[in-house]
Amino acid sequence: MDKAKVTVLYDEGAMVGTTFIGGQGFSMMIEVDGERTLFGAGRRTRYLSNNLYLAEVDVDSITRVVVSHGHPDHWAALPAVLHDRAEKIDLLAPVTAWGQKKFLGATGMTFSEDNMEKINRIDVGDWVQLSKHLFVTAPIRFHDGGGEEVFMVIDSKNGPVLISGCCHCGVDNVFEAVKERFGSYPVALLGGLHIKKKQDKLADLYAEYLQKAGCRTLYLNHCTGLAGIGRLRVTLGLNGVNDFYVGQSMSFNVL
């Protein structure tokens, strides 16, 4: 039986007793079908470089990069990958994730000319099948209309596995999009759910929805936040909601 493996490379939390670095941002490595897809890159290049080294990931072994949306904690550390690569790499993202440099920062993804020469830009406008078992969703608009986000889906033996960067669009919208494509709701959810402090009502709504959707495998991190994870556990239980820190991995059987 073949497997898909998902490893956290960047998150606010890191495994205790290791030299992995935790910091604001999101990045996961998805290994399936003989390929490596980097989903997100985090914010700081030094942190990503450290974590890639400890995870024994050679940047030249990465097949492609997917960036979910244009917030810097999902792309700003990407030069850590680009700087040391020998060849160009495909970078898939919604067109709205790209931006321009401003005096006080950037409005979305921007890279130096040298780094852009190592990028093959691919704008995601619809579902993309990357390999036999790995997909990128069509962009889904934020609730506040301020951008779009794409998600990763592994077509596992037991059903779709959803990997979320932030879920600014709401968990119901992305779950319905996955069901429309695969005929069933995700059986597992990994990543961020953007539940800020004092958003108990939102956490309760998400918990109720996930329970009804039958999603029983949850490994959450990043913008779900400690308070959000704790609140989800009120409904879904201690064993139903797991932390997912830098250095940790999950594997799923694929046909």
Coordinates of C-alpha atoms in Angstrom, one line a residue:
M1 CA 0.0 0.0 0.0
D2 CA 1.4 3.4 -1.0
K3 CA 1.4 6.3 1.5
A4 CA 1.1 10.0 1.6
K5 CA 3.2 11.8 4.2
V6 CA 2.6 15.3 5.6
T7 CA 5.3 16.9 7.7
V8 CA 5.1 20.3 9.4
L9 CA 8.1 22.5 8.6
Y10 CA 6.9 25.9 9.9
D11 CA 4.4 26.7 12.7
E12 CA 4.2 28.6 15.9
G13 CA 4.9 25.4 17.8
A14 CA 7.8 23.0 17.5
M15 CA 8.5 19.5 18.9
V16 CA 9.9 19.7 22.5
G17 CA 13.4 18.3 22.9
T18 CA 14.4 19.2 19.3
T19 CA 16.2 22.1 17.7
F20 CA 13.3 22.7 15.3
I21 CA 12.3 26.4 15.4
G22 CA 8.8 27.6 15.9
G23 CA 7.7 31.0 14.6
Q24 CA 4.7 32.7 13.1
G25 CA 3.9 31.1 9.8
F26 CA 2.8 28.0 8.0
S27 CA 4.5 25.4 5.9
M28 CA 3.9 21.7 5.3
M29 CA 5.7 19.2 3.1
I30 CA 3.4 16.7 1.3
E31 CA 5.1 13.6 -0.1
V32 CA 3.0 11.4 -2.3
D33 CA 3.4 9.8 -5.8
G34 CA 7.1 10.1 -5.6
E35 CA 7.0 13.9 -5.4
R36 CA 7.5 16.6 -2.8
T37 CA 5.1 19.5 -2.6
L38 CA 5.9 22.4 -0.3
F39 CA 2.7 24.0 0.9
G40 CA 3.4 27.4 2.3
A41 CA 6.9 28.7 3.4
G42 CA 6.4 30.6 6.6
R43 CA 7.7 34.1 7.4
R44 CA 11.5 33.9 8.2
T45 CA 14.1 32.4 5.9
R46 CA 16.4 31.4 8.7
Y47 CA 13.7 29.4 10.5
L48 CA 12.7 27.6 7.4
S49 CA 16.3 26.8 6.4
N50 CA 16.9 25.4 9.9
N51 CA 13.8 23.2 9.8
L52 CA 14.4 22.0 6.2
Y53 CA 17.9 20.9 7.3
L54 CA 16.7 19.1 10.4
A55 CA 13.9 17.4 8.4
E56 CA 16.6 16.3 5.9
V57 CA 14.9 18.0 3.0
D58 CA 17.2 19.0 0.1
V59 CA 15.7 22.1 -1.6
D60 CA 16.5 20.5 -5.0
S61 CA 14.3 17.5 -4.0
I62 CA 11.2 19.7 -3.8
T63 CA 9.0 19.2 -6.9
R64 CA 6.9 22.4 -6.5
V65 CA 5.6 25.0 -4.1
V66 CA 2.0 25.9 -3.5
V67 CA 1.1 29.1 -1.6
S68 CA -2.5 29.3 -0.3
H69 CA -2.8 33.1 -0.2
G70 CA -0.9 36.3 -0.1
H71 CA -0.2 36.9 3.7
P72 CA 3.5 37.0 4.4
D73 CA 3.5 34.3 7.0
H74 CA 2.7 31.9 4.1
W75 CA 5.4 32.9 1.6
A76 CA 8.0 35.4 2.9
A77 CA 10.5 32.6 3.8
L78 CA 10.5 31.1 0.3
P79 CA 13.9 32.7 -0.7
A80 CA 15.4 30.0 1.7
V81 CA 14.3 27.5 -1.0
L82 CA 15.0 29.6 -4.1
H83 CA 18.5 30.8 -3.1
D84 CA 20.0 27.3 -3.1
R85 CA 18.1 25.7 -5.9
A86 CA 19.9 24.7 -9.1
E87 CA 16.7 24.7 -11.2
K88 CA 13.5 26.7 -11.6
I89 CA 10.5 25.6 -9.5
D90 CA 6.8 25.8 -10.2
L91 CA 5.0 28.1 -7.8
L92 CA 1.2 27.8 -7.8
A93 CA -1.0 30.3 -6.1
P94 CA -4.1 32.4 -6.7
V95 CA -3.5 35.4 -8.8
T96 CA -4.7 37.5 -5.8
A97 CA -1.8 36.2 -3.7
W98 CA 0.7 38.3 -5.8
G99 CA 1.3 41.9 -4.9
Q100 CA 3.6 44.9 -5.1
K101 CA 6.4 46.2 -2.9
K102 CA 5.4 49.3 -0.8
F103 CA 7.3 51.6 1.4
L104 CA 6.1 49.9 4.5
G105 CA 6.0 46.3 3.2
A106 CA 4.2 44.5 0.4
T107 CA 0.6 43.9 -0.7
G108 CA 1.2 40.3 -1.5
M109 CA 3.9 38.0 -2.8
T110 CA 6.9 39.9 -4.1
F111 CA 10.5 38.6 -4.7
S112 CA 13.8 39.9 -5.9
E113 CA 14.6 39.7 -9.6
D114 CA 17.1 36.9 -8.8
N115 CA 14.5 34.9 -7.0
M116 CA 11.9 35.5 -9.7
E117 CA 14.3 34.0 -12.3
K118 CA 14.0 30.7 -10.3
I119 CA 10.2 30.7 -10.3
N120 CA 7.8 29.4 -12.9
R121 CA 4.7 31.3 -11.9
I122 CA 1.4 29.3 -12.3
D123 CA -1.8 31.2 -11.4
V124 CA -4.5 28.8 -10.0
G125 CA -7.9 29.6 -11.3
D126 CA -9.6 26.2 -11.0
W127 CA -8.9 22.8 -9.5
V128 CA -5.5 21.4 -10.4
Q129 CA -4.5 17.8 -10.2
L130 CA -0.8 17.7 -9.4
S131 CA -0.3 14.0 -9.4
K132 CA -2.5 10.8 -9.1
H133 CA -3.4 11.5 -5.4
L134 CA -2.7 15.2 -4.9
F135 CA -4.9 18.2 -5.8
V136 CA -5.1 22.0 -5.3
T137 CA -8.6 23.4 -4.9
A138 CA -10.0 26.3 -7.0
P139 CA -9.5 29.6 -5.2
I140 CA -12.2 30.4 -2.6
R141 CA -12.8 34.0 -1.6
F142 CA -12.2 35.2 2.0
H143 CA -15.3 36.0 4.0
D144 CA -14.3 39.7 4.1
G145 CA -13.7 39.7 0.4
G146 CA -10.1 40.7 0.9
G147 CA -8.5 37.9 -1.0
E148 CA -8.7 34.2 -2.1
E149 CA -7.2 31.0 -0.7
V150 CA -6.5 27.6 -2.2
F151 CA -6.2 24.3 -0.3
M152 CA -4.4 21.0 -0.8
V153 CA -6.3 17.7 -0.9
I154 CA -4.9 14.2 -0.8
D155 CA -7.2 11.5 -2.3
S156 CA -6.5 8.8 0.3
K157 CA -7.9 5.3 0.5
N158 CA -10.4 6.3 3.1
G159 CA -11.5 9.6 1.5
P160 CA -10.2 13.1 0.9
V161 CA -7.7 14.6 3.3
L162 CA -7.8 18.4 3.5
I163 CA -4.8 20.6 4.3
S164 CA -5.6 24.2 5.2
G165 CA -3.4 27.2 5.4
C166 CA -5.8 29.5 7.2
C167 CA -9.3 28.9 6.0
H168 CA -10.2 32.6 5.7
C169 CA -13.2 31.5 3.6
G170 CA -14.8 29.4 6.4
V171 CA -14.6 25.7 6.9
D172 CA -18.0 25.0 5.5
N173 CA -17.2 26.5 2.1
V174 CA -14.1 24.5 1.6
F175 CA -15.7 21.3 2.9
E176 CA -18.6 21.7 0.4
A177 CA -16.1 22.4 -2.4
V178 CA -14.2 19.1 -1.6
K179 CA -17.5 17.2 -1.4
E180 CA -18.6 18.5 -4.8
R181 CA -15.3 17.3 -6.3
F182 CA -14.8 14.0 -4.5
G183 CA -18.3 13.0 -3.5
S184 CA -17.6 13.1 0.2
Y185 CA -16.5 15.4 2.9
P186 CA -12.9 15.3 4.1
V187 CA -12.1 12.5 6.5
A188 CA -9.2 14.4 8.0
L189 CA -8.3 18.0 8.4
L190 CA -4.7 19.3 8.9
G191 CA -3.6 22.9 9.4
G192 CA -5.1 26.2 10.3
L193 CA -8.7 27.4 10.9
H194 CA -8.2 31.1 11.7
I195 CA -10.0 31.1 15.1
K196 CA -8.7 34.1 17.0
K197 CA -9.0 34.8 20.7
K198 CA -12.4 35.4 22.1
Q199 CA -14.0 33.7 19.1
D200 CA -15.7 30.9 21.1
K201 CA -18.9 31.2 19.0
L202 CA -17.0 30.6 15.8
A203 CA -15.1 27.6 17.3
D204 CA -18.4 26.1 18.5
L205 CA -19.9 26.5 15.0
Y206 CA -16.9 24.9 13.4
A207 CA -16.9 22.0 15.9
E208 CA -20.6 21.4 15.3
Y209 CA -20.1 21.4 11.5
L210 CA -17.0 19.1 11.6
Q211 CA -19.0 16.7 13.8
K212 CA -21.9 16.6 11.4
A213 CA -19.5 16.2 8.4
G214 CA -18.0 13.2 10.1
C215 CA -14.4 14.6 10.1
R216 CA -12.9 12.7 13.0
T217 CA -9.1 13.2 12.3
L218 CA -8.0 16.7 13.2
Y219 CA -4.4 17.9 13.4
L220 CA -4.5 21.6 13.8
N221 CA -2.0 24.4 14.2
H222 CA -1.0 27.9 13.1
C223 CA -4.0 30.4 13.1
T224 CA -6.3 27.9 14.9
G225 CA -4.5 29.2 18.0
L226 CA -4.2 27.6 21.4
A227 CA -7.6 29.1 22.5
G228 CA -9.3 27.9 19.3
I229 CA -7.9 24.4 19.7
G230 CA -8.9 24.3 23.3
R231 CA -12.4 25.4 22.5
L232 CA -12.9 22.9 19.7
R233 CA -12.0 20.2 22.2
V234 CA -15.0 21.1 24.3
T235 CA -17.3 19.6 21.6
L236 CA -14.9 17.2 19.8
G237 CA -13.0 15.9 22.8
L238 CA -9.3 15.7 23.8
N239 CA -8.7 12.9 21.4
G240 CA -10.6 14.5 18.5
V241 CA -8.4 17.6 18.2
N242 CA -4.6 17.1 18.1
D243 CA -1.8 19.6 18.0
F244 CA 0.5 19.5 14.9
Y245 CA 3.9 21.1 15.5
V246 CA 7.1 21.5 13.5
G247 CA 8.8 18.2 13.1
Q248 CA 5.6 16.1 13.4
S249 CA 4.3 14.0 10.5
M250 CA 1.1 12.2 9.6
S251 CA 0.7 9.4 7.0
F252 CA -2.3 8.3 5.0
N253 CA -2.8 5.2 2.8
V254 CA -3.4 5.9 -0.9
L255 CA -4.6 3.4 -3.5

